[in-house]
Short mmCIF file of C-alpha atoms in Angstrom, two decimals:
data_model
loop_
_atom_site.label_atom_id
_atom_site.label_comp_id
_atom_site.label_asym_id
_atom_site.label_seq_id
_atom_site.Cartn_x
_atom_site.Cartn_y
_atom_site.Cartn_z
CA UNK A 1 163.91 -117.15 -145.25
CA UNK A 2 160.49 -118.01 -146.56
CA UNK A 3 161.70 -118.96 -150.02
CA UNK A 4 164.73 -121.03 -150.95
CA UNK A 5 167.74 -121.65 -148.73
CA UNK A 6 169.27 -118.53 -147.26
CA UNK A 7 172.95 -118.39 -146.48
CA UNK A 8 172.22 -116.95 -143.08
CA UNK A 9 171.00 -118.22 -139.76
CA UNK A 10 171.27 -114.84 -138.04
CA UNK A 11 171.98 -111.35 -139.31
CA UNK A 12 174.51 -110.57 -136.56
CA UNK A 13 176.74 -113.36 -137.89
CA UNK A 14 177.52 -111.10 -140.84
CA UNK A 15 177.02 -107.72 -139.25
CA UNK A 16 180.57 -107.25 -137.99
CA UNK A 17 180.94 -103.88 -139.73
CA UNK A 18 177.42 -102.60 -139.01
CA UNK A 19 176.88 -102.23 -142.74
CA UNK A 20 173.87 -104.55 -142.83
CA UNK A 21 171.85 -102.43 -140.38
CA UNK A 22 172.86 -99.30 -142.27
CA UNK A 23 171.58 -100.29 -145.71
CA UNK A 24 168.82 -102.87 -145.06
CA UNK A 25 166.17 -100.30 -143.92
CA UNK A 26 166.85 -98.20 -147.04
CA UNK A 27 166.41 -101.27 -149.19
CA UNK A 28 163.15 -102.34 -147.49
CA UNK A 29 161.73 -98.85 -148.00
CA UNK A 30 162.63 -98.89 -151.70
CA UNK A 31 161.13 -102.37 -152.12
CA UNK A 32 157.81 -101.21 -150.66
CA UNK A 33 157.86 -98.13 -152.92
CA UNK A 34 158.51 -100.35 -155.94
CA UNK A 35 155.62 -102.64 -154.99
CA UNK A 36 153.29 -99.64 -154.61
CA UNK A 37 154.52 -98.27 -157.94
CA UNK A 38 153.87 -101.43 -159.96
CA UNK A 39 150.52 -101.94 -158.19
CA UNK A 40 149.42 -98.47 -159.23
CA UNK A 41 150.70 -98.87 -162.80
CA UNK A 42 148.97 -102.24 -163.24
CA UNK A 43 145.57 -101.01 -162.04
CA UNK A 44 144.81 -104.24 -160.16
CA UNK A 45 141.66 -104.10 -158.07
CA UNK A 46 143.12 -105.78 -154.97
CA UNK A 47 139.84 -106.14 -153.06
CA UNK A 48 138.06 -107.68 -156.04
CA UNK A 49 140.99 -110.07 -156.55
CA UNK A 50 140.85 -111.13 -152.90
CA UNK A 51 137.12 -111.95 -153.17
CA UNK A 52 137.61 -114.01 -156.32
CA UNK A 53 140.61 -115.86 -154.89
CA UNK A 54 138.59 -116.68 -151.77
CA UNK A 55 135.87 -118.17 -154.00
CA UNK A 56 138.58 -120.09 -155.92
CA UNK A 57 139.80 -121.63 -152.65
CA UNK A 58 136.27 -122.71 -151.67
CA UNK A 59 135.65 -124.31 -155.08
CA UNK A 60 138.99 -126.13 -154.95
CA UNK A 61 138.05 -127.47 -151.51
CA UNK A 62 134.67 -128.64 -152.84
CA UNK A 63 136.32 -130.36 -155.83
CA UNK A 64 138.73 -132.11 -153.48
CA UNK A 65 135.77 -133.41 -151.44
CA UNK A 66 134.27 -134.94 -154.60
CA UNK A 67 137.41 -136.98 -155.06
CA UNK A 68 137.25 -138.07 -151.42
CA UNK A 69 133.64 -139.30 -151.77
CA UNK A 70 134.51 -141.12 -154.99
CA UNK A 71 137.43 -142.84 -153.29
CA UNK A 72 135.21 -143.87 -150.33
CA UNK A 73 132.63 -145.37 -152.73
CA UNK A 74 135.27 -147.40 -154.56
CA UNK A 75 136.77 -148.65 -151.28
CA UNK A 76 133.29 -149.61 -150.00
CA UNK A 77 132.50 -151.46 -153.26
CA UNK A 78 135.71 -153.47 -152.96
CA UNK A 79 135.06 -154.27 -149.30
CA UNK A 80 131.41 -155.26 -149.90
CA UNK A 81 132.51 -157.51 -152.78
CA UNK A 82 135.08 -159.20 -150.56
CA UNK A 83 132.48 -159.46 -147.78
CA UNK A 84 129.98 -161.09 -150.19
CA UNK A 85 132.55 -163.64 -151.33
CA UNK A 86 133.47 -164.40 -147.71
CA UNK A 87 129.75 -164.78 -146.77
CA UNK A 88 129.09 -167.27 -149.62
CA UNK A 89 132.15 -169.32 -148.73
CA UNK A 90 131.16 -169.31 -145.06
CA UNK A 91 127.57 -170.38 -145.94
CA UNK A 92 128.84 -173.10 -148.27
CA UNK A 93 130.95 -174.52 -145.44
CA UNK A 94 127.93 -174.29 -143.10
CA UNK A 95 129.68 -171.81 -140.81
CA UNK A 96 126.89 -169.21 -141.17
CA UNK A 97 123.20 -169.31 -142.26
CA UNK A 98 122.53 -168.86 -145.99
CA UNK A 99 120.54 -165.73 -145.08
CA UNK A 100 123.79 -163.89 -144.32
CA UNK A 101 125.25 -164.91 -147.67
CA UNK A 102 122.26 -163.28 -149.41
CA UNK A 103 121.87 -160.25 -147.11
CA UNK A 104 125.49 -159.01 -147.30
CA UNK A 105 125.70 -158.60 -151.11
CA UNK A 106 122.13 -157.17 -151.24
CA UNK A 107 123.05 -154.59 -148.62
CA UNK A 108 126.27 -153.74 -150.46
CA UNK A 109 124.38 -153.44 -153.77
CA UNK A 110 121.77 -151.13 -152.23
CA UNK A 111 124.39 -148.83 -150.74
CA UNK A 112 126.33 -148.88 -154.03
CA UNK A 113 123.21 -147.82 -155.98
CA UNK A 114 122.62 -144.98 -153.53
CA UNK A 115 126.24 -143.87 -154.05
CA UNK A 116 125.81 -144.01 -157.86
CA UNK A 117 122.63 -141.89 -157.76
CA UNK A 118 124.29 -139.40 -155.41
CA UNK A 119 127.38 -139.39 -157.61
CA UNK A 120 125.35 -138.38 -160.69
CA UNK A 121 123.94 -135.40 -158.85
CA UNK A 122 127.38 -134.52 -157.50
CA UNK A 123 128.88 -134.87 -161.00
CA UNK A 124 126.56 -132.16 -162.29
CA UNK A 125 127.51 -129.95 -159.35
CA UNK A 126 131.22 -130.79 -159.85
CA UNK A 127 131.09 -129.83 -163.53
CA UNK A 128 129.45 -126.52 -162.64
CA UNK A 129 132.13 -125.85 -160.02
CA UNK A 130 134.94 -126.78 -162.42
CA UNK A 131 133.58 -124.41 -165.06
CA UNK A 132 133.23 -121.65 -162.49
CA UNK A 133 136.79 -122.32 -161.26
CA UNK A 134 138.20 -122.07 -164.78
CA UNK A 135 136.29 -118.83 -165.32
CA UNK A 136 137.59 -117.29 -162.08
CA UNK A 137 141.19 -118.36 -162.76
CA UNK A 138 140.98 -116.84 -166.22
CA UNK A 139 139.54 -113.57 -164.88
CA UNK A 140 142.14 -113.28 -162.10
CA UNK A 141 145.03 -114.15 -164.43
CA UNK A 142 143.95 -111.45 -166.89
CA UNK A 143 143.51 -109.02 -164.01
CA UNK A 144 147.04 -109.76 -162.73
CA UNK A 145 148.74 -109.99 -166.17
CA UNK A 146 150.09 -106.44 -166.27
CA UNK A 147 151.38 -106.67 -162.70
CA UNK A 148 153.11 -110.04 -163.24
CA UNK A 149 154.59 -108.90 -166.55
CA UNK A 150 156.19 -105.92 -164.78
CA UNK A 151 158.54 -108.36 -163.03
CA UNK A 152 161.92 -108.92 -164.64
CA UNK A 153 165.14 -110.52 -163.41
CA UNK A 154 166.69 -107.15 -162.54
CA UNK A 155 163.92 -105.67 -160.41
CA UNK A 156 165.61 -106.32 -157.03
CA UNK A 157 169.24 -105.93 -158.18
CA UNK A 158 168.24 -102.53 -159.57
CA UNK A 159 166.94 -101.55 -156.12
CA UNK A 160 170.12 -102.85 -154.50
CA UNK A 161 172.18 -100.77 -156.93
CA UNK A 162 170.43 -97.66 -155.53
CA UNK A 163 171.29 -98.69 -151.97
CA UNK A 164 174.89 -99.52 -152.90
CA UNK A 165 175.68 -95.94 -154.11
CA UNK A 166 174.68 -96.30 -157.75
CA UNK A 167 176.49 -95.10 -160.83
CA UNK A 168 175.19 -94.79 -164.37
CA UNK A 169 175.25 -97.36 -167.15
CA UNK A 170 178.19 -95.73 -168.94
CA UNK A 171 180.37 -96.07 -165.87
CA UNK A 172 179.18 -99.64 -165.35
CA UNK A 173 180.34 -100.44 -168.90
CA UNK A 174 183.72 -98.85 -168.17
CA UNK A 175 184.20 -101.26 -165.28
CA UNK A 176 183.07 -104.17 -167.42
CA UNK A 177 185.52 -103.31 -170.17
CA UNK A 178 188.32 -102.67 -167.70
CA UNK A 179 187.86 -106.13 -166.23
CA UNK A 180 187.05 -107.78 -169.51
CA UNK A 181 190.70 -108.36 -170.43
CA UNK A 182 191.17 -110.23 -167.16
CA UNK A 183 188.10 -112.46 -167.48
CA UNK A 184 188.44 -115.59 -169.55
CA UNK A 185 185.58 -116.39 -171.88
CA UNK A 186 185.56 -119.76 -173.56
CA UNK A 187 183.15 -122.32 -175.07
CA UNK A 188 182.71 -123.68 -171.55
CA UNK A 189 181.68 -120.49 -169.73
CA UNK A 190 179.68 -117.31 -170.26
CA UNK A 191 177.95 -114.54 -168.31
CA UNK A 192 174.18 -114.93 -167.89
CA UNK A 193 173.51 -111.68 -166.06
CA UNK A 194 175.05 -109.27 -163.60
CA UNK A 195 174.40 -106.27 -161.38
CA UNK A 196 176.78 -103.49 -160.41
CA UNK A 197 177.27 -100.90 -157.72
CA UNK A 198 179.80 -99.39 -155.35
CA UNK A 199 180.63 -100.73 -151.92
CA UNK A 200 182.55 -98.36 -149.65
CA UNK A 201 183.53 -96.23 -152.68
CA UNK A 202 184.84 -99.26 -154.56
CA UNK A 203 183.02 -100.70 -157.58
CA UNK A 204 181.72 -104.26 -157.70
CA UNK A 205 180.00 -106.61 -160.11
CA UNK A 206 177.87 -109.57 -159.11
CA UNK A 207 177.82 -112.05 -161.98
CA UNK A 208 175.85 -115.18 -162.67
CA UNK A 209 178.04 -117.48 -164.76
CA UNK A 210 176.93 -120.51 -166.75
CA UNK A 211 179.51 -123.31 -167.04
CA UNK A 212 179.73 -126.62 -168.85
CA UNK A 213 182.08 -129.41 -167.81
CA UNK A 214 182.68 -132.63 -169.70
CA UNK A 215 182.57 -135.58 -167.33
CA UNK A 216 182.96 -139.30 -167.87
CA UNK A 217 179.44 -140.55 -167.24
CA UNK A 218 178.93 -144.18 -166.30
CA UNK A 219 176.06 -146.05 -168.00
CA UNK A 220 174.71 -149.40 -166.75
CA UNK A 221 173.27 -152.39 -168.59
CA UNK A 222 171.88 -155.79 -167.55
CA UNK A 223 171.26 -159.07 -169.35
CA UNK A 224 169.30 -162.12 -168.14
CA UNK A 225 169.91 -165.71 -169.21
CA UNK A 226 169.47 -169.33 -168.08
CA UNK A 227 172.67 -171.26 -167.42
CA UNK A 228 173.38 -174.92 -168.30
CA UNK A 229 171.80 -176.08 -165.03
CA UNK A 230 168.57 -174.23 -165.75
CA UNK A 231 169.23 -171.46 -163.22
CA UNK A 232 168.17 -167.88 -163.93
CA UNK A 233 171.19 -165.53 -164.00
CA UNK A 234 171.73 -161.79 -164.50
CA UNK A 235 174.83 -160.15 -165.88
CA UNK A 236 175.64 -156.47 -165.43
CA UNK A 237 178.06 -154.25 -167.28
CA UNK A 238 179.12 -150.59 -167.29
CA UNK A 239 180.22 -148.30 -170.09
CA UNK A 240 181.87 -144.90 -169.65
CA UNK A 241 181.40 -142.10 -172.15
CA UNK A 242 181.88 -138.28 -172.12
CA UNK A 243 178.81 -136.19 -171.28
CA UNK A 244 178.24 -132.45 -170.68
CA UNK A 245 177.11 -131.19 -167.28
CA UNK A 246 175.85 -127.59 -166.97
CA UNK A 247 175.99 -125.55 -163.78
CA UNK A 248 175.59 -121.99 -162.53
CA UNK A 249 177.76 -120.04 -160.13
CA UNK A 250 177.30 -116.57 -158.64
CA UNK A 251 180.47 -114.52 -158.29
CA UNK A 252 181.06 -111.26 -156.49
CA UNK A 253 183.94 -109.25 -158.01
CA UNK A 254 185.39 -106.23 -156.23
CA UNK A 255 187.99 -103.58 -157.16
CA UNK A 256 190.19 -101.87 -154.57
CA UNK A 257 193.73 -100.38 -154.65
CA UNK A 258 194.74 -101.52 -151.14
CA UNK A 259 197.67 -103.97 -151.12
CA UNK A 260 197.66 -104.04 -154.91
CA UNK A 261 200.65 -106.40 -155.20
CA UNK A 262 199.15 -108.93 -152.78
CA UNK A 263 197.91 -112.23 -154.18
CA UNK A 264 196.06 -114.72 -152.03
CA UNK A 265 193.47 -117.47 -152.16
CA UNK A 266 192.07 -120.03 -149.79
CA UNK A 267 192.07 -122.51 -152.69
CA UNK A 268 195.39 -124.34 -153.00
CA UNK A 269 194.65 -125.13 -156.67
CA UNK A 270 194.78 -121.40 -157.50
CA UNK A 271 197.91 -120.39 -155.57
CA UNK A 272 200.49 -122.63 -153.93
CA UNK A 273 203.25 -120.21 -152.95
CA UNK A 274 206.46 -121.69 -151.57
CA UNK A 275 207.08 -118.90 -149.04
CA UNK A 276 206.49 -119.76 -145.40
CA UNK A 277 202.91 -119.11 -144.24
CA UNK A 278 202.96 -117.93 -140.63
CA UNK A 279 200.04 -118.75 -138.34
CA UNK A 280 197.52 -115.95 -137.82
CA UNK A 281 196.55 -114.70 -134.36
CA UNK A 282 193.00 -116.08 -134.66
CA UNK A 283 193.11 -119.88 -134.81
CA UNK A 284 189.50 -120.10 -136.10
CA UNK A 285 190.51 -117.87 -139.00
CA UNK A 286 193.28 -120.27 -140.02
CA UNK A 287 191.02 -123.27 -139.48
CA UNK A 288 188.12 -121.95 -141.59
CA UNK A 289 189.87 -119.65 -144.05
CA UNK A 290 193.51 -120.66 -144.44
CA UNK A 291 194.97 -118.64 -147.32
CA UNK A 292 197.98 -119.13 -149.58
CA UNK A 293 199.61 -115.73 -150.11
CA UNK A 294 202.68 -114.21 -151.71
CA UNK A 295 203.31 -111.44 -149.17
CA UNK A 296 202.89 -112.01 -145.44
CA UNK A 297 203.07 -108.36 -144.32
CA UNK A 298 200.53 -107.10 -146.90
CA UNK A 299 198.23 -110.02 -146.07
CA UNK A 300 198.24 -108.97 -142.42
CA UNK A 301 197.64 -105.37 -143.46
CA UNK A 302 194.27 -106.49 -144.84
CA UNK A 303 193.45 -109.14 -142.27
CA UNK A 304 193.81 -107.27 -139.01
CA UNK A 305 192.70 -108.80 -135.73
CA UNK A 306 189.19 -107.40 -136.29
CA UNK A 307 189.09 -108.70 -139.87
CA UNK A 308 190.23 -112.14 -138.70
CA UNK A 309 187.49 -112.21 -136.08
CA UNK A 310 184.87 -111.15 -138.65
CA UNK A 311 185.98 -113.76 -141.20
CA UNK A 312 186.15 -116.50 -138.53
CA UNK A 313 182.50 -115.84 -137.61
CA UNK A 314 181.46 -115.61 -141.24
CA UNK A 315 183.11 -118.87 -142.30
CA UNK A 316 181.92 -120.92 -139.35
CA UNK A 317 179.06 -122.42 -141.39
CA UNK A 318 179.82 -121.08 -144.89
CA UNK A 319 182.52 -122.20 -147.28
CA UNK A 320 183.82 -119.34 -149.39
CA UNK A 321 186.32 -119.38 -152.23
CA UNK A 322 188.23 -116.10 -152.48
CA UNK A 323 190.86 -115.18 -155.06
CA UNK A 324 192.74 -111.85 -155.06
CA UNK A 325 195.20 -110.61 -157.63
CA UNK A 326 196.19 -107.02 -158.43
CA UNK A 327 193.21 -104.79 -157.59
CA UNK A 328 190.55 -107.46 -158.14
CA UNK A 329 189.05 -109.84 -155.57
CA UNK A 330 186.64 -112.58 -156.64
CA UNK A 331 184.27 -114.28 -154.18
CA UNK A 332 182.06 -117.34 -154.58
CA UNK A 333 180.39 -119.59 -152.04
CA UNK A 334 179.88 -123.37 -152.14
CA UNK A 335 176.77 -123.06 -149.94
CA UNK A 336 175.27 -120.57 -152.33
CA UNK A 337 172.24 -122.19 -153.97
CA UNK A 338 169.65 -119.47 -153.55
CA UNK A 339 168.26 -116.87 -155.89
CA UNK A 340 169.74 -113.55 -156.93
CA UNK A 341 167.75 -113.08 -160.13
CA UNK A 342 164.09 -113.97 -160.61
CA UNK A 343 161.52 -114.02 -163.40
CA UNK A 344 157.77 -113.49 -163.60
CA UNK A 345 157.32 -117.29 -163.59
CA UNK A 346 158.38 -117.31 -159.92
CA UNK A 347 155.20 -115.42 -158.97
CA UNK A 348 151.54 -116.34 -158.64
CA UNK A 349 149.71 -115.51 -161.86
CA UNK A 350 146.26 -114.95 -160.30
CA UNK A 351 146.46 -114.43 -156.50
CA UNK A 352 147.50 -110.90 -155.47
CA UNK A 353 148.04 -111.74 -151.77
CA UNK A 354 150.36 -114.59 -152.77
CA UNK A 355 152.11 -112.32 -155.28
CA UNK A 356 152.69 -109.67 -152.62
CA UNK A 357 154.07 -112.22 -150.14
CA UNK A 358 156.41 -113.66 -152.79
CA UNK A 359 157.56 -110.15 -153.74
CA UNK A 360 158.55 -109.32 -150.15
CA UNK A 361 160.07 -112.76 -149.47
CA UNK A 362 162.15 -112.74 -152.65
CA UNK A 363 163.31 -109.19 -151.94
CA UNK A 364 164.63 -110.25 -148.52
CA UNK A 365 166.28 -113.40 -149.82
CA UNK A 366 167.98 -111.70 -152.77
CA UNK A 367 169.29 -108.87 -150.57
CA UNK A 368 170.70 -111.31 -148.03
CA UNK A 369 172.28 -113.49 -150.69
CA UNK A 370 174.03 -110.59 -152.42
CA UNK A 371 175.11 -109.30 -149.02
CA UNK A 372 176.47 -112.77 -148.24
CA UNK A 373 178.65 -112.74 -151.35
CA UNK A 374 179.91 -109.27 -150.42
CA UNK A 375 180.52 -110.13 -146.76
CA UNK A 376 184.16 -111.32 -147.05
CA UNK A 377 184.89 -107.85 -148.47
CA UNK A 378 182.74 -105.98 -145.94
CA UNK A 379 184.59 -107.81 -143.12
CA UNK A 380 187.92 -106.13 -144.00
CA UNK A 381 188.17 -102.71 -142.24
CA UNK A 382 190.75 -101.21 -144.62
CA UNK A 383 188.30 -101.57 -147.52
CA UNK A 384 185.85 -99.38 -145.61
CA UNK A 385 188.37 -96.52 -145.47
CA UNK A 386 189.95 -96.51 -148.92
CA UNK A 387 188.07 -96.66 -152.21
CA UNK A 388 189.17 -97.49 -155.73
CA UNK A 389 190.83 -94.58 -157.54
CA UNK A 390 192.12 -96.00 -160.80
CA UNK A 391 188.92 -96.32 -162.78
CA UNK A 392 189.51 -95.40 -166.41
CA UNK A 393 187.98 -92.07 -167.48
CA UNK A 394 187.87 -92.87 -171.18
CA UNK A 395 184.43 -93.05 -172.76
CA UNK A 396 183.11 -96.49 -173.67
CA UNK A 397 180.71 -96.27 -176.58
CA UNK A 398 179.82 -99.94 -176.99
CA UNK A 399 178.56 -102.69 -174.67
CA UNK A 400 181.10 -105.08 -173.17
CA UNK A 401 181.13 -108.79 -173.96
CA UNK A 402 179.51 -109.80 -170.60
CA UNK A 403 176.74 -107.28 -171.26
CA UNK A 404 176.18 -108.64 -174.78
CA UNK A 405 175.88 -112.26 -173.61
CA UNK A 406 173.54 -111.13 -170.81
CA UNK A 407 171.25 -109.38 -173.30
CA UNK A 408 171.26 -112.42 -175.60
CA UNK A 409 170.46 -114.88 -172.80
CA UNK A 410 167.67 -112.79 -171.27
CA UNK A 411 165.95 -111.03 -174.16
CA UNK A 412 166.44 -113.06 -177.35
CA UNK A 413 164.73 -116.33 -178.24
CA UNK A 414 167.16 -119.21 -177.79
CA UNK A 415 166.01 -120.88 -181.04
CA UNK A 416 167.53 -117.94 -182.93
CA UNK A 417 170.87 -118.50 -181.19
CA UNK A 418 171.47 -122.25 -181.12
CA UNK A 419 171.94 -124.94 -183.75
CA UNK A 420 168.63 -126.43 -184.87
CA UNK A 421 169.73 -129.95 -183.82
CA UNK A 422 170.61 -128.95 -180.24
CA UNK A 423 169.30 -131.27 -177.51
CA UNK A 424 171.22 -129.82 -174.54
CA UNK A 425 171.79 -126.49 -172.84
CA UNK A 426 174.07 -124.01 -174.58
CA UNK A 427 176.96 -121.63 -173.87
CA UNK A 428 177.20 -118.27 -175.63
CA UNK A 429 180.40 -116.47 -176.54
CA UNK A 430 180.84 -113.10 -178.26
CA UNK A 431 183.64 -111.13 -179.84
CA UNK A 432 183.47 -107.67 -181.37
CA UNK A 433 184.41 -107.67 -185.06
CA UNK A 434 183.51 -104.12 -186.14
CA UNK A 435 183.92 -101.18 -183.78
CA UNK A 436 182.72 -97.83 -185.13
CA UNK A 437 179.84 -95.62 -184.05
CA UNK A 438 178.05 -98.96 -183.86
CA UNK A 439 179.31 -102.42 -182.96
CA UNK A 440 178.94 -105.75 -184.72
CA UNK A 441 179.62 -108.80 -182.57
CA UNK A 442 180.40 -112.35 -183.68
CA UNK A 443 178.15 -114.52 -181.53
CA UNK A 444 178.85 -118.24 -181.18
CA UNK A 445 176.66 -120.77 -179.40
CA UNK A 446 178.18 -124.09 -178.32
CA UNK A 447 175.86 -126.98 -177.61
CA UNK A 448 175.47 -130.72 -178.20
CA UNK A 449 173.33 -133.19 -180.10
CA UNK A 450 172.61 -136.27 -178.02
CA UNK A 451 172.43 -139.48 -180.06
CA UNK A 452 171.25 -142.73 -178.44
CA UNK A 453 173.76 -145.54 -178.87
CA UNK A 454 174.28 -149.12 -177.70
CA UNK A 455 177.63 -150.56 -176.62
CA UNK A 456 178.12 -154.27 -176.01
CA UNK A 457 180.31 -155.09 -173.04
CA UNK A 458 180.96 -158.83 -172.57
CA UNK A 459 177.77 -159.53 -174.45
CA UNK A 460 175.67 -157.13 -172.34
CA UNK A 461 173.93 -154.25 -174.14
CA UNK A 462 174.56 -150.88 -172.47
CA UNK A 463 172.52 -147.94 -173.74
CA UNK A 464 174.31 -144.59 -173.66
CA UNK A 465 174.13 -141.11 -175.20
CA UNK A 466 176.82 -139.96 -177.58
CA UNK A 467 177.07 -136.14 -177.39
CA UNK A 468 178.25 -134.46 -180.58
CA UNK A 469 179.38 -130.82 -180.37
CA UNK A 470 177.40 -128.24 -182.34
CA UNK A 471 178.09 -124.61 -183.20
CA UNK A 472 176.07 -121.78 -184.61
CA UNK A 473 177.34 -118.35 -185.60
CA UNK A 474 175.21 -115.22 -185.88
CA UNK A 475 175.92 -111.49 -185.76
CA UNK A 476 174.59 -108.93 -183.29
CA UNK A 477 174.47 -105.23 -184.17
CA UNK A 478 174.52 -102.74 -181.27
CA UNK A 479 173.43 -99.15 -182.01
CA UNK A 480 173.39 -96.39 -179.39
CA UNK A 481 169.94 -94.83 -179.04
CA UNK A 482 168.31 -92.18 -176.88
CA UNK A 483 167.88 -92.84 -173.15
CA UNK A 484 164.15 -92.10 -173.23
CA UNK A 485 163.51 -95.24 -175.32
CA UNK A 486 165.42 -97.44 -172.89
CA UNK A 487 163.95 -101.00 -172.63
CA UNK A 488 160.91 -100.33 -174.82
CA UNK A 489 159.29 -103.14 -176.83
CA UNK A 490 159.90 -103.32 -180.59
CA UNK A 491 156.51 -103.77 -182.28
CA UNK A 492 156.00 -106.07 -185.25
CA UNK A 493 155.41 -103.03 -187.51
CA UNK A 494 158.70 -101.47 -186.36
CA UNK A 495 160.57 -104.73 -186.89
CA UNK A 496 159.20 -105.01 -190.44
CA UNK A 497 160.61 -101.54 -191.15
CA UNK A 498 163.98 -102.51 -189.61
CA UNK A 499 164.02 -105.62 -191.80
CA UNK A 500 163.55 -103.41 -194.86
CA UNK A 501 166.80 -101.64 -193.95
CA UNK A 502 168.70 -104.78 -192.86
CA UNK A 503 167.52 -107.67 -195.00
CA UNK A 504 167.38 -110.98 -193.12
CA UNK A 505 167.12 -109.44 -189.64
CA UNK A 506 166.02 -112.13 -187.18
CA UNK A 507 165.08 -110.29 -183.99
CA UNK A 508 165.46 -106.81 -182.43
CA UNK A 509 165.43 -105.61 -178.80
CA UNK A 510 166.07 -102.36 -176.96
CA UNK A 511 167.88 -102.53 -173.63
CA UNK A 512 169.91 -99.98 -171.63
CA UNK A 513 170.34 -97.29 -174.28
CA UNK A 514 171.15 -99.68 -177.10
CA UNK A 515 169.19 -101.20 -179.96
CA UNK A 516 170.29 -104.80 -180.59
CA UNK A 517 169.56 -106.43 -183.94
CA UNK A 518 170.28 -110.12 -184.52
CA UNK A 519 171.29 -110.96 -188.11
CA UNK A 520 172.57 -114.18 -189.76
CA UNK A 521 175.65 -112.45 -191.21
CA UNK A 522 177.35 -109.05 -191.36
CA UNK A 523 175.15 -106.75 -193.50
CA UNK A 524 176.68 -105.22 -196.61
CA UNK A 525 176.95 -101.46 -197.06
CA UNK A 526 175.94 -100.82 -193.45
CA UNK A 527 176.51 -97.11 -192.89
CA UNK A 528 175.36 -93.99 -191.05
CA UNK A 529 172.42 -93.49 -193.44
CA UNK A 530 171.00 -96.92 -192.60
CA UNK A 531 171.59 -96.36 -188.88
CA UNK A 532 169.63 -93.09 -189.00
CA UNK A 533 166.77 -94.83 -190.83
CA UNK A 534 166.64 -97.51 -188.12
CA UNK A 535 166.74 -94.97 -185.28
CA UNK A 536 163.89 -93.02 -186.87
CA UNK A 537 161.79 -96.19 -186.82
CA UNK A 538 162.01 -96.51 -183.02
CA UNK A 539 162.20 -92.80 -182.08
#
């Protein structure tokens, strides 16, 4: 891959089911259509941008040459000075005529003066070039602003959803809520974002989770002193203190009814069943993907000879962690350190050709990475024949907790969510407190304040950071709105009107058919009349 570290070396390594070749061309076609669509909407004059960028490159090259000349002049000045000193010493010791001692510094001075005069002229030219460069960068950035701003973190996942047999937002929320009771949310973990779709008639979610672990961090200190014999000595000491470490993990979660009672995992920490585990027919499968399972016959129903062969190829260079219980299978990969979601900051702000290349490269990488997470599922033939049938048909009127935390992380300003004294990252949790025609969620952010401390260990000062836990609680109101206003921007005038209805409102966003309003506490006398007033503001 051109960007980041792909999980693949070759496509055929993962193409055991032929699914890759089936959906990749559809995806590439949709990516090109999306690029054409945002190009047209932005109104970027591509040819004009190319000409200006070419001029930018030439000016940057010229500015770099100025630095080279300046460096050469400084080096020559140093060398001529050293040569002059050497010539005087040599003349003083009668090794060379005095004429050389005079000629060398005079020659160096003459060349230096020429360089200074040339430098003044070049400085004027350099300043002109720098001003022109700044002007061009400003013009190109403004020209590209609308195009770059059209990029959000869901642009490629949304395309993948179309390729993976899409379903609407309401159904996606049903799946979220159905799984929600099985997903643990705590002060140490929350959902940053996710995408959804169906794979072989079975629904999936691809989640990006943010975790915090408390580790015992080791701090070092040194102290110097002179001993009784006058010798210089150094003492070292260590001090251990708890510290938070934040990390991200991408998880692929899949629902299927096949072998519902089967539980298995290739992680011994998850399952360690006492029943005898018989060797599988494919030795590479057992070597790369040995699983602890509760039912041998049902395990072999899933992992046929073909499935074993597919998994053995897949896990040759990749280390997956797979957990299955009931109808849900969760997949993560230790090698997985590439992108799934992006932002506009990942793209060139002024160069269209670079933007276009990044757009295509990211699209390929993100597709391959999501496909990689899905591959342990794709490799099982029985999943290609039988879909998931037990999806709840009840209507879900309110966003799920993972969806709420995703909206908060991606669309609300973090300063409105975290404690004012926070010096670290933060984890968001949410819980619905009022569930009517609208929803009010209790939102809690957990973070830390880092305080610099000194511990003395055997007389040696060790500087360390003492992390104190912080919490902040706010409320989030979710109101269902019309689909045609999906993901529109709330203007300052509209927000002022919303604040007149809900006093103390902090921030408001519209995303996926819902209006979200952040408030410091549950509003009093919040009723249908106030909801209608708010909806009129944004309709």
